[in-house]
Short mmCIF file of N, CA and C in Angstrom, two decimals:
data_model
loop_
_atom_site.label_atom_id
_atom_site.label_comp_id
_atom_site.label_asym_id
_atom_site.label_seq_id
_atom_site.Cartn_x
_atom_site.Cartn_y
_atom_site.Cartn_z
N UNK A 211 89.71 106.17 196.99
CA UNK A 211 89.11 106.83 195.80
C UNK A 211 89.82 106.91 194.65
N UNK A 212 89.22 106.50 193.49
CA UNK A 212 90.23 106.39 192.49
C UNK A 212 89.84 107.84 191.62
N UNK A 213 90.95 108.47 191.00
CA UNK A 213 90.94 109.88 190.66
C UNK A 213 91.50 109.74 189.27
N UNK A 214 90.79 110.33 188.29
CA UNK A 214 91.65 110.37 186.57
C UNK A 214 91.62 111.86 186.69
N UNK A 215 93.02 112.07 185.85
CA UNK A 215 93.43 113.34 185.74
C UNK A 215 94.49 113.16 184.00
N UNK A 216 94.40 114.32 183.96
CA UNK A 216 95.56 114.93 182.73
C UNK A 216 96.69 115.46 183.22
N UNK A 217 97.94 114.73 183.11
CA UNK A 217 99.19 115.39 183.33
C UNK A 217 100.20 115.57 182.44
N UNK A 218 101.00 116.45 182.30
CA UNK A 218 102.29 116.67 181.34
C UNK A 218 103.32 116.01 182.17
N UNK A 219 104.07 115.03 181.12
CA UNK A 219 105.41 114.26 181.94
C UNK A 219 106.27 115.05 180.36
N UNK A 220 107.45 115.55 180.96
CA UNK A 220 108.58 115.86 180.23
C UNK A 220 109.03 114.73 179.19
N UNK A 221 109.09 115.16 177.67
CA UNK A 221 109.46 114.30 176.80
C UNK A 221 110.91 113.94 176.67
N UNK A 222 111.43 112.76 176.55
CA UNK A 222 112.57 112.46 176.29
C UNK A 222 112.73 111.76 174.98
N UNK A 223 113.79 111.81 174.24
CA UNK A 223 114.10 111.61 172.96
C UNK A 223 113.40 109.66 172.74
N UNK A 224 113.81 108.88 173.46
CA UNK A 224 113.57 107.55 173.43
C UNK A 224 112.88 107.25 174.78
N UNK A 225 111.35 107.74 174.86
CA UNK A 225 110.86 107.19 175.75
C UNK A 225 110.14 106.08 175.59
N UNK A 226 109.56 105.16 176.75
CA UNK A 226 108.73 103.81 176.74
C UNK A 226 108.02 103.88 178.00
N UNK A 227 107.31 102.63 177.94
CA UNK A 227 106.61 102.32 179.00
C UNK A 227 107.12 102.56 180.64
N UNK A 228 108.46 102.12 180.61
CA UNK A 228 108.98 102.21 181.75
C UNK A 228 108.97 103.61 182.12
N UNK A 229 109.68 104.48 181.20
CA UNK A 229 109.79 106.07 181.42
C UNK A 229 108.54 106.68 182.10
N UNK A 230 107.67 106.29 181.38
CA UNK A 230 106.40 107.04 182.10
C UNK A 230 105.89 106.68 183.12
N UNK A 231 105.97 105.24 183.29
CA UNK A 231 105.41 104.92 184.77
C UNK A 231 106.47 105.32 185.86
N UNK A 232 107.74 105.54 185.56
CA UNK A 232 108.73 106.20 186.47
C UNK A 232 108.36 107.43 187.06
N UNK A 233 107.86 108.26 185.85
CA UNK A 233 107.49 109.62 186.11
C UNK A 233 106.51 109.79 186.89
N UNK A 234 105.63 108.84 186.72
CA UNK A 234 104.22 108.75 187.44
C UNK A 234 104.40 108.50 189.19
N UNK A 235 105.46 107.43 189.03
CA UNK A 235 105.66 107.26 190.52
C UNK A 235 106.30 108.52 191.28
N UNK A 236 107.50 108.95 190.45
CA UNK A 236 108.17 110.23 191.11
C UNK A 236 106.96 111.17 191.66
N UNK A 237 105.83 111.42 190.87
CA UNK A 237 104.73 112.10 191.55
C UNK A 237 104.11 111.56 192.42
N UNK A 238 104.25 110.35 193.02
CA UNK A 238 103.74 109.81 194.25
C UNK A 238 102.16 108.89 193.63
N UNK A 239 102.14 108.82 192.51
CA UNK A 239 100.90 108.16 192.08
C UNK A 239 100.68 106.92 192.25
N UNK A 240 99.86 106.20 192.72
CA UNK A 240 99.43 104.89 192.77
C UNK A 240 98.72 104.77 191.64
N UNK A 241 99.35 104.42 190.61
CA UNK A 241 98.52 104.72 189.28
C UNK A 241 97.68 102.96 188.94
N UNK A 242 96.44 103.24 188.09
CA UNK A 242 95.70 101.99 187.91
C UNK A 242 95.95 101.71 186.89
N UNK A 243 95.81 103.12 185.90
CA UNK A 243 95.72 103.04 184.45
C UNK A 243 96.52 104.07 183.88
N UNK A 244 97.00 104.10 182.71
CA UNK A 244 97.29 105.55 182.18
C UNK A 244 97.47 105.32 180.75
N UNK A 245 97.54 106.33 179.97
CA UNK A 245 97.41 106.25 178.44
C UNK A 245 97.95 107.87 177.83
N UNK A 246 99.05 107.65 177.04
CA UNK A 246 99.61 108.76 176.27
C UNK A 246 98.41 109.15 175.48
N UNK A 247 97.97 110.41 175.60
CA UNK A 247 96.81 110.97 174.78
C UNK A 247 97.24 112.17 173.89
N UNK A 248 98.52 112.64 173.80
CA UNK A 248 99.22 113.78 172.76
C UNK A 248 100.53 113.58 173.59
N UNK A 249 101.12 114.31 172.11
CA UNK A 249 102.73 114.39 172.03
C UNK A 249 103.09 115.51 171.60
N UNK A 250 103.87 116.34 172.08
CA UNK A 250 104.49 117.47 171.59
C UNK A 250 106.27 117.44 171.53
N UNK A 251 106.75 118.89 171.21
CA UNK A 251 107.97 118.81 171.07
C UNK A 251 108.67 118.48 172.72
N UNK A 252 107.93 119.07 173.66
CA UNK A 252 108.42 119.12 175.15
C UNK A 252 108.07 118.02 176.11
N UNK A 253 106.62 117.70 175.83
CA UNK A 253 105.90 116.94 176.72
C UNK A 253 104.92 115.78 176.25
N UNK A 254 104.95 114.78 176.97
CA UNK A 254 103.81 113.74 177.04
C UNK A 254 102.44 114.18 177.69
N UNK A 255 101.38 114.13 177.13
CA UNK A 255 100.35 114.45 177.73
C UNK A 255 99.86 113.35 178.21
N UNK A 256 99.81 112.92 179.42
CA UNK A 256 99.10 111.34 179.89
C UNK A 256 97.71 111.44 180.59
N UNK A 257 96.74 110.78 180.26
CA UNK A 257 95.63 110.72 180.80
C UNK A 257 95.88 109.42 182.15
N UNK A 258 95.59 109.61 183.21
CA UNK A 258 95.74 108.69 184.20
C UNK A 258 95.00 108.47 185.29
N UNK A 259 94.75 107.27 185.80
CA UNK A 259 93.54 107.09 186.98
C UNK A 259 94.80 106.58 187.86
N UNK A 260 94.42 106.95 189.38
CA UNK A 260 95.19 106.48 190.29
C UNK A 260 94.14 106.41 191.57
N UNK A 261 94.63 105.83 192.59
CA UNK A 261 94.23 105.54 193.67
C UNK A 261 94.74 106.85 194.68
N UNK A 262 93.72 107.89 194.78
CA UNK A 262 94.10 108.60 195.82
C UNK A 262 94.05 108.25 197.44
N UNK A 263 94.87 108.64 198.29
CA UNK A 263 94.65 108.17 199.48
C UNK A 263 94.55 109.21 200.66
N UNK A 264 94.57 110.18 199.79
CA UNK A 264 94.46 111.40 200.73
C UNK A 264 93.41 112.50 199.98
N UNK A 265 93.49 113.77 200.32
CA UNK A 265 92.49 114.55 199.97
C UNK A 265 93.42 115.58 198.67
N UNK A 266 94.72 115.12 198.57
CA UNK A 266 95.73 116.26 197.78
C UNK A 266 95.50 115.35 196.13
N UNK A 267 95.17 116.21 195.59
CA UNK A 267 95.16 116.15 194.04
C UNK A 267 96.04 116.99 193.43
N UNK A 268 96.96 116.45 192.62
CA UNK A 268 98.11 117.27 192.00
C UNK A 268 97.53 118.05 190.53
#
């Protein structure tokens, strides 16, 4: 099943696509797509759709 969710990722000074994807992978997400939808001083808010292979939703 594909699940869509909004999560927060710690912001670093010079973030890029690779950084965001690595952070999503650290959370164990097999993502289909993602987009940064907000940025504040400490976090990137990311909308992510991923394949949920269990009943676990973060």
